[in-house]
Amino acid sequence: MAQSKVLEVAVGLFVIAGIAALATLALKISNLHSIGPSRGYDVKAYFNDIGGLKSEAPVTMAGVRIGHVASIYFDKKRYQAVTVLHIQAKYNTIPVDTSASILTQGLLGEQYVSLSPGGSTQYLKNGSKITMTQSAMVLEQVIGQFLFHKAAEGEQQQPQSPGAPGLPAAPATP
Amino acid sequence: MIRVGANTDKQRETRSVVHGTVYHQQEILIAAASSAIGVPGARRVDPYAVLPYNGPPCKKYMTCKGKGPVPVLEPKKPLVEIRNVSFHRGERTIFEDLNLTIARGKITTIMGGSGIGKTTLLNLIGGRLAPDRGNVIVEGLDVVTLRRHALYRLRRRMGMLFQSGALFTDLSVFENVAFPLREHTALPERMIRLLVLMKLELVGLRGARELLPNELSGGMARRAALARAIVLDPIVVMYDEPFAGLDPISMGVIVRLIRDLNDTLGMTSIIVTHDVAEACSISDYMYLLGDGHVLSEGTPEDIRKSDMPSVRQFVGGLPDGPVSYHYPAADYFEDLRGPGG
Amino acid sequence: MNQIQRLGRATIDTLERLGRATLFLLRVLRATRTLTGRFRLVVQQVYSVGVMTLVIVLVSGLFVGFVLGLQGYNTLVRYGAESSLGLLVALSLTRELGPVVTALLFAGRAGSALAAEIGLMKTTEQLAGMEMMAVDPMERIVAPRFVAGVIAMPLLAAIFSVVGVFGGYLVGVGLMGVDGGLFWSQMRSGVGIYNDVLGGVVKSVVFGVIVTWIAVFEGYDAQPTAEGVGRATTRTVVTSSLAVLGLDFIMTALMMRGL
């Protein structure tokens, strides 16, 4: 009898450990905390180009996470991307003339939405719209512009040079 | 209520019991089983329980949904009838139109050479195999057509002793014997202990109850398995090669046990063996199988006196006879000369 | 017999085996109904398939986490993205390595043991004996083991993933000097509950069914000889490993499509 008690205790511990691991996966390792009807409010921000922004990306202000991107869709009348930003309830004093921009963490990191406060005394509330936005910086476009610029410079210096100058290697190469 | 069949009663009165204790234990057993009806949780008594003494009422009986036919006890009819049974394994014919009957309360031995399908026959009786043709009637029920529920209910009244013992290797001797009780009854632990110890006493292994099967000798393992086979007090016990691979003492013990159990518990015994001497010493009736059917049958005396060549060969252990010494082959000299020669 | 005939024979044999295994699974599922009220049988088997596999899962999970931490750091640091190490470790573990490696370990440890145990019971006539005692081995032996395997597998996979993340943290943060806060915050913002965690759990449940099914089938179907049991054990590990890897690909493809 004593031995079967040990067995049952062991199985009990095992099941508890497994369920605890599942809970850890759900609560600590994944972003379950941002799922479901959490307290907070949604504002919409319109962007011309969101680049690689995905839902669940962080929304920050002065570098501090204050919410996340709840959803992204295309507005077919304005031909713009609409991002629904879910802001935590405690940050309820964000001015209405706040601007939003899509930035990248590091050169190749995740993209996120950064809010820069305006000076209004009226605050954003559920359903408000942010229209002052700066679209994502798309790396290809930046590199393209850079190359175009360089090429233009080169042509000015060496008008007889055939075509574009030798392309610089990938910018990420150390 | 459970009562003991008339024939059993009479046997107990008239027979001189070899083990002085056996008689006494039977009384306790019956008392224990009768009181088992009063056990909490046992709501309905097994309909079979009014047949000759049967085990305690079963948990499963109460939950059993299938309403299989209830056998009518007819003491004069044979317990097992095998009618025109044919059985093939692949291309090989094991039985062809086999007919035999097993009388109630007797020890019947089925003999035959190796590989002749003796174990198959027990499996047919137990319903683990289905014949290609023919009927296997046990207690008036056709095992072949029996529904699963009814078959399982019938099997609870059959015990089988496997050649290897088939004890559960991870359970002690006690738990092995208790297994059928735990599976089929809702008896309290105290009662199970009582019943198991009585069966173990019968086979002389009460002191070995805490041992694991791998700590037992071959003879002890077989005795423990026998205790398990009879713990539900079956009406019939089938022994598959009970004498094979035992030393003379263990063999003597088993022979006596089979005889005692058969007589004191009023069971029917079916033994499958190729040991002629032991079979003759113990049997009430014998069958000799060969070529898929019964070669000869009768009391041990009849068999011994038989002048059929095949019987004489088997009983006398002669190397050559109707069963050829040589596996069928081409002519010896032709073969030696080789295919080119 | 020429090649084509042999190929045909092999195909038919494989099909026949698959059919037998499927029918067997149906019988097992039907037998699981009888387990209600006899949960003790399942608990015993959870012990032997789950608790016994726990140690190997813990150790392997820790080391896989270590390796992920090292390799991930060395790769990410080239792009200056070592802050994503937590994300990389957690995603690899929850989506792929947790369920798959656990299933492979489970097949090797518990699956082979199950097949050998059942095969041995068949060889020593214990299953036949049980049948003659009017106890259905499907209900008494096979079904509890099957249910226990299906219960244990997702728990083991979750434990593996969590231990692996911890291992990655130890190496990445402790050894390589990645910022601990970034490790966790990147991980939490990047790992989705539905796509990643739940997807991994679904995978591990499916793997649990597959591995345990193959193990009990091979054991029950084994030739009742010592050689047959050995072959059944080997075949359990090989077949279930292949099945796990193949199914993982299919399920990953399906889940990606669903995104």
Coordinates of N, CA, C and O in Angstrom, one line a residue, chain B residues 55-153:
Chain B
G55 N -18.4 -19.1 -8.0 CA -17.8 -18.0 -7.3 C -18.7 -17.0 -6.8 O -19.9 -17.1 -7.0
P56 N -18.2 -16.0 -6.1 CA -19.0 -14.9 -5.5 C -19.7 -14.1 -6.6 O -19.2 -14.2 -7.8
P57 N -20.7 -13.4 -6.3 CA -21.4 -12.6 -7.3 C -20.5 -11.5 -7.9 O -19.5 -11.1 -7.2
C58 N -20.7 -11.2 -9.1 CA -19.7 -10.4 -9.8 C -20.2 -9.0 -10.0 O -21.4 -8.8 -10.4
K59 N -19.3 -8.1 -9.9 CA -19.6 -6.7 -10.2 C -20.0 -6.5 -11.6 O -21.0 -5.8 -11.9
K60 N -19.3 -7.3 -12.5 CA -19.6 -7.1 -13.9 C -20.9 -7.7 -14.2 O -21.6 -7.2 -15.2
Y61 N -21.4 -8.7 -13.5 CA -22.7 -9.2 -13.8 C -23.8 -8.1 -13.7 O -24.8 -8.1 -14.4
M62 N -23.6 -7.3 -12.8 CA -24.6 -6.3 -12.5 C -24.6 -5.2 -13.6 O -25.6 -4.6 -13.9
T63 N -23.4 -5.0 -14.2 CA -23.3 -3.9 -15.2 C -23.4 -4.5 -16.6 O -23.6 -3.8 -17.5
C64 N -23.4 -5.9 -16.6 CA -23.5 -6.6 -17.9 C -24.8 -6.2 -18.6 O -25.8 -6.5 -18.1
K65 N -24.6 -5.6 -19.8 CA -25.8 -5.3 -20.5 C -26.3 -6.4 -21.4 O -27.5 -6.6 -21.5
G66 N -25.4 -7.2 -21.9 CA -25.8 -8.3 -22.8 C -26.7 -9.3 -22.1 O -26.4 -9.7 -21.0
K67 N -27.8 -9.7 -22.7 CA -28.6 -10.7 -22.1 C -28.4 -12.0 -22.8 O -29.2 -12.4 -23.7
G68 N -27.3 -12.7 -22.5 CA -27.0 -13.9 -23.2 C -27.9 -15.0 -22.7 O -28.6 -14.8 -21.6
P69 N -28.1 -16.1 -23.5 CA -28.9 -17.2 -23.0 C -28.4 -17.8 -21.7 O -27.2 -17.9 -21.5
V70 N -29.2 -18.0 -20.8 CA -28.8 -18.6 -19.5 C -28.8 -20.2 -19.7 O -29.8 -20.7 -20.1
P71 N -27.7 -20.8 -19.5 CA -27.7 -22.2 -19.7 C -28.6 -23.0 -18.6 O -28.6 -22.6 -17.5
V72 N -29.2 -24.0 -19.1 CA -30.0 -24.8 -18.2 C -29.1 -26.0 -17.7 O -28.5 -26.7 -18.6
L73 N -29.1 -26.2 -16.5 CA -28.2 -27.2 -16.0 C -28.9 -28.6 -16.2 O -30.0 -28.9 -15.8
E74 N -28.2 -29.4 -17.0 CA -28.7 -30.7 -17.2 C -27.6 -31.7 -16.8 O -26.7 -32.0 -17.7
P75 N -27.6 -32.2 -15.6 CA -26.5 -33.0 -15.1 C -26.1 -34.2 -16.0 O -25.0 -34.6 -16.0
K76 N -27.1 -34.7 -16.7 CA -26.9 -35.9 -17.4 C -26.1 -35.6 -18.7 O -25.5 -36.5 -19.3
K77 N -26.3 -34.4 -19.2 CA -25.7 -34.1 -20.5 C -24.2 -33.9 -20.3 O -23.8 -33.4 -19.2
P78 N -23.4 -34.1 -21.3 CA -22.0 -33.8 -21.2 C -21.7 -32.3 -21.1 O -22.5 -31.5 -21.6
L79 N -20.6 -32.0 -20.4 CA -20.3 -30.6 -20.2 C -19.9 -29.9 -21.5 O -20.3 -28.8 -21.9
V80 N -19.0 -30.6 -22.3 CA -18.5 -30.1 -23.5 C -18.8 -31.0 -24.6 O -18.5 -32.2 -24.5
E81 N -19.3 -30.5 -25.7 CA -19.5 -31.4 -26.9 C -18.8 -30.7 -28.1 O -19.1 -29.5 -28.3
I82 N -18.0 -31.5 -28.8 CA -17.4 -30.9 -30.0 C -18.0 -31.7 -31.1 O -17.9 -32.9 -31.2
R83 N -18.7 -31.0 -32.0 CA -19.4 -31.7 -33.1 C -18.9 -31.3 -34.4 O -18.9 -30.1 -34.8
N84 N -18.4 -32.3 -35.1 CA -17.9 -32.1 -36.6 C -17.1 -30.9 -36.8 O -17.2 -30.1 -37.7
V85 N -16.2 -30.6 -35.9 CA -15.3 -29.4 -36.0 C -14.2 -29.6 -36.9 O -13.5 -30.6 -36.9
S86 N -14.1 -28.6 -37.8 CA -12.9 -28.6 -38.7 C -12.2 -27.3 -38.5 O -12.8 -26.3 -38.3
F87 N -10.9 -27.4 -38.5 CA -10.1 -26.2 -38.2 C -8.8 -26.2 -39.1 O -8.2 -27.3 -39.1
H88 N -8.6 -25.1 -39.8 CA -7.4 -25.1 -40.6 C -6.6 -23.9 -40.1 O -7.1 -22.9 -39.7
R89 N -5.3 -24.1 -40.2 CA -4.4 -23.0 -40.0 C -3.6 -22.8 -41.2 O -2.7 -23.6 -41.6
G90 N -3.9 -21.8 -42.0 CA -3.3 -21.6 -43.3 C -3.7 -22.7 -44.2 O -4.9 -23.1 -44.3
E91 N -2.7 -23.4 -44.8 CA -3.0 -24.5 -45.7 C -3.2 -25.8 -44.9 O -3.7 -26.8 -45.4
R92 N -2.7 -25.8 -43.6 CA -2.6 -27.0 -42.9 C -4.0 -27.3 -42.2 O -4.6 -26.5 -41.6
T93 N -4.4 -28.6 -42.3 CA -5.6 -29.0 -41.6 C -5.2 -29.5 -40.2 O -4.4 -30.3 -40.0
I94 N -5.8 -28.8 -39.2 CA -5.5 -29.3 -37.8 C -6.6 -30.3 -37.4 O -6.3 -31.4 -37.0
F95 N -7.9 -30.0 -37.6 CA -8.9 -30.9 -37.3 C -9.8 -31.1 -38.5 O -10.1 -30.1 -39.2
E96 N -10.3 -32.3 -38.7 CA -11.2 -32.6 -39.7 C -12.3 -33.4 -39.1 O -12.1 -34.5 -38.7
D97 N -13.5 -32.8 -39.1 CA -14.7 -33.6 -38.5 C -14.4 -34.2 -37.2 O -14.6 -35.4 -37.0
L98 N -13.9 -33.4 -36.3 CA -13.6 -33.9 -34.9 C -14.9 -34.0 -34.1 O -15.7 -33.0 -34.1
N99 N -15.0 -35.1 -33.4 CA -16.2 -35.2 -32.5 C -15.7 -35.8 -31.2 O -15.0 -36.8 -31.2
L100 N -16.0 -35.1 -30.1 CA -15.7 -35.7 -28.8 C -16.6 -35.0 -27.8 O -17.0 -33.9 -27.9
T101 N -16.8 -35.7 -26.7 CA -17.6 -35.2 -25.6 C -16.8 -35.3 -24.3 O -16.0 -36.2 -24.1
I102 N -17.0 -34.3 -23.4 CA -16.4 -34.3 -22.1 C -17.4 -34.5 -21.1 O -18.4 -33.7 -21.0
A103 N -17.3 -35.5 -20.3 CA -18.4 -35.8 -19.3 C -18.2 -34.9 -18.1 O -17.1 -34.6 -17.7
R104 N -19.3 -34.6 -17.5 CA -19.4 -33.8 -16.3 C -18.7 -34.5 -15.1 O -18.9 -35.6 -14.9
G105 N -17.9 -33.7 -14.4 CA -17.3 -34.2 -13.1 C -16.2 -35.2 -13.3 O -15.8 -35.8 -12.3
K106 N -15.8 -35.5 -14.5 CA -14.8 -36.5 -14.7 C -13.5 -35.8 -15.2 O -13.5 -34.7 -15.6
I107 N -12.4 -36.6 -15.1 CA -11.2 -36.1 -15.7 C -11.0 -36.8 -17.1 O -10.9 -38.0 -17.2
T108 N -11.0 -35.9 -18.1 CA -10.9 -36.4 -19.5 C -9.5 -36.0 -20.0 O -9.2 -34.8 -19.9
T109 N -8.8 -36.9 -20.6 CA -7.5 -36.6 -21.1 C -7.5 -36.6 -22.6 O -8.1 -37.6 -23.2
I110 N -6.9 -35.7 -23.2 CA -6.8 -35.7 -24.7 C -5.3 -35.8 -25.0 O -4.5 -35.0 -24.6
M111 N -5.0 -36.9 -25.7 CA -3.6 -37.2 -25.9 C -3.3 -37.1 -27.4 O -4.2 -37.2 -28.2
G112 N -2.1 -36.9 -27.7 CA -1.7 -36.8 -29.1 C -0.3 -36.3 -29.2 O 0.3 -35.8 -28.2
G113 N 0.3 -36.6 -30.3 CA 1.7 -36.1 -30.5 C 1.8 -34.6 -30.5 O 0.8 -33.9 -30.5
S114 N 3.1 -34.2 -30.6 CA 3.3 -32.7 -30.6 C 2.8 -32.1 -31.9 O 2.8 -32.8 -33.0
G115 N 2.3 -30.9 -31.8 CA 1.8 -30.2 -33.0 C 0.5 -30.8 -33.6 O 0.2 -30.5 -34.7
I116 N -0.2 -31.5 -32.8 CA -1.4 -32.1 -33.4 C -2.6 -31.3 -33.1 O -3.7 -31.5 -33.6
G117 N -2.4 -30.1 -32.4 CA -3.5 -29.2 -32.2 C -4.2 -29.4 -30.9 O -5.4 -29.1 -30.7
K118 N -3.5 -29.9 -29.9 CA -4.2 -30.2 -28.6 C -4.5 -28.8 -27.9 O -5.6 -28.6 -27.4
T119 N -3.5 -27.9 -28.0 CA -3.7 -26.6 -27.4 C -4.8 -25.8 -28.1 O -5.6 -25.1 -27.6
T120 N -4.8 -26.0 -29.5 CA -5.8 -25.4 -30.3 C -7.2 -25.9 -29.8 O -8.2 -25.1 -29.8
L121 N -7.3 -27.1 -29.5 CA -8.6 -27.7 -29.0 C -9.1 -26.9 -27.8 O -10.2 -26.6 -27.7
L122 N -8.2 -26.7 -26.8 CA -8.5 -26.0 -25.6 C -9.0 -24.5 -26.0 O -9.9 -24.0 -25.4
N123 N -8.3 -23.9 -26.9 CA -8.6 -22.6 -27.4 C -10.0 -22.6 -28.0 O -10.7 -21.6 -27.9
L124 N -10.3 -23.6 -28.7 CA -11.6 -23.7 -29.3 C -12.7 -23.8 -28.3 O -13.7 -23.2 -28.3
I125 N -12.4 -24.6 -27.2 CA -13.4 -24.8 -26.2 C -13.6 -23.4 -25.4 O -14.7 -23.0 -25.0
G126 N -12.5 -22.8 -25.2 CA -12.5 -21.5 -24.5 C -13.0 -20.3 -25.4 O -13.2 -19.2 -24.9
G127 N -13.3 -20.6 -26.7 CA -13.8 -19.6 -27.5 C -12.7 -18.6 -28.0 O -13.1 -17.5 -28.5
R128 N -11.5 -18.9 -27.8 CA -10.4 -17.9 -28.2 C -10.2 -18.1 -29.7 O -9.7 -17.2 -30.4
L129 N -10.5 -19.3 -30.2 CA -10.4 -19.5 -31.7 C -11.8 -20.0 -32.2 O -12.6 -20.6 -31.4
A130 N -12.1 -19.7 -33.4 CA -13.4 -20.2 -33.9 C -13.1 -21.2 -35.0 O -12.2 -21.0 -35.8
P131 N -13.8 -22.3 -35.0 CA -13.6 -23.4 -36.0 C -14.1 -22.9 -37.3 O -14.9 -22.0 -37.4
D132 N -13.6 -23.5 -38.4 CA -14.1 -23.2 -39.7 C -15.5 -23.8 -39.9 O -16.3 -23.2 -40.6
R133 N -15.7 -25.0 -39.3 CA -17.0 -25.6 -39.4 C -17.2 -26.3 -38.1 O -16.3 -26.6 -37.4
G134 N -18.5 -26.5 -37.8 CA -18.8 -27.3 -36.6 C -19.2 -26.5 -35.4 O -19.2 -25.3 -35.5
N135 N -19.6 -27.2 -34.4 CA -20.1 -26.5 -33.2 C -19.2 -27.0 -32.0 O -18.8 -28.1 -31.9
V136 N -19.0 -26.0 -31.1 CA -18.4 -26.3 -29.8 C -19.4 -25.9 -28.7 O -19.8 -24.8 -28.5
I137 N -20.0 -26.9 -28.0 CA -21.1 -26.7 -27.1 C -20.5 -26.8 -25.7 O -20.0 -27.9 -25.3
V138 N -20.6 -25.8 -24.9 CA -20.2 -25.8 -23.5 C -21.4 -25.4 -22.7 O -21.9 -24.4 -22.9
E139 N -21.8 -26.3 -21.7 CA -22.9 -26.0 -20.9 C -24.2 -25.7 -21.7 O -24.9 -24.8 -21.4
G140 N -24.3 -26.3 -22.8 CA -25.5 -26.1 -23.7 C -25.4 -24.8 -24.5 O -26.3 -24.5 -25.2
L141 N -24.3 -24.1 -24.4 CA -24.2 -22.9 -25.2 C -23.2 -23.1 -26.3 O -22.1 -23.8 -26.1
D142 N -23.5 -22.7 -27.5 CA -22.6 -22.8 -28.6 C -21.6 -21.7 -28.6 O -21.9 -20.5 -28.8
V143 N -20.3 -22.1 -28.2 CA -19.3 -21.1 -28.0 C -19.0 -20.3 -29.3 O -18.7 -19.1 -29.3
V144 N -19.2 -20.9 -30.5 CA -18.9 -20.3 -31.7 C -19.8 -19.1 -32.0 O -19.3 -18.1 -32.5
T145 N -21.1 -19.3 -31.7 CA -22.0 -18.2 -32.1 C -22.3 -17.3 -30.9 O -23.1 -16.3 -31.0
L146 N -21.7 -17.5 -29.8 CA -22.0 -16.8 -28.6 C -21.5 -15.3 -28.8 O -20.4 -15.1 -29.3
R147 N -22.3 -14.4 -28.3 CA -21.9 -13.0 -28.3 C -20.8 -12.8 -27.3 O -20.7 -13.6 -26.4
R148 N -20.1 -11.7 -27.5 CA -18.9 -11.5 -26.7 C -19.2 -11.4 -25.2 O -18.5 -12.1 -24.4
H149 N -20.3 -10.7 -24.8 CA -20.6 -10.6 -23.4 C -20.9 -12.0 -22.8 O -20.4 -12.3 -21.7
A150 N -21.7 -12.7 -23.5 CA -22.1 -14.1 -23.0 C -20.9 -15.0 -23.0 O -20.7 -15.8 -22.0
L151 N -20.0 -14.8 -24.0 CA -18.8 -15.7 -24.0 C -17.9 -15.3 -22.8 O -17.4 -16.2 -22.1
Y152 N -17.8 -14.0 -22.5 CA -17.0 -13.7 -21.3 C -17.6 -14.1 -20.0 O -16.9 -14.5 -19.1
R153 N -18.9 -14.2 -20.0 CA -19.6 -14.7 -18.8 C -19.3 -16.2 -18.6 O -19.2 -16.7 -17.5

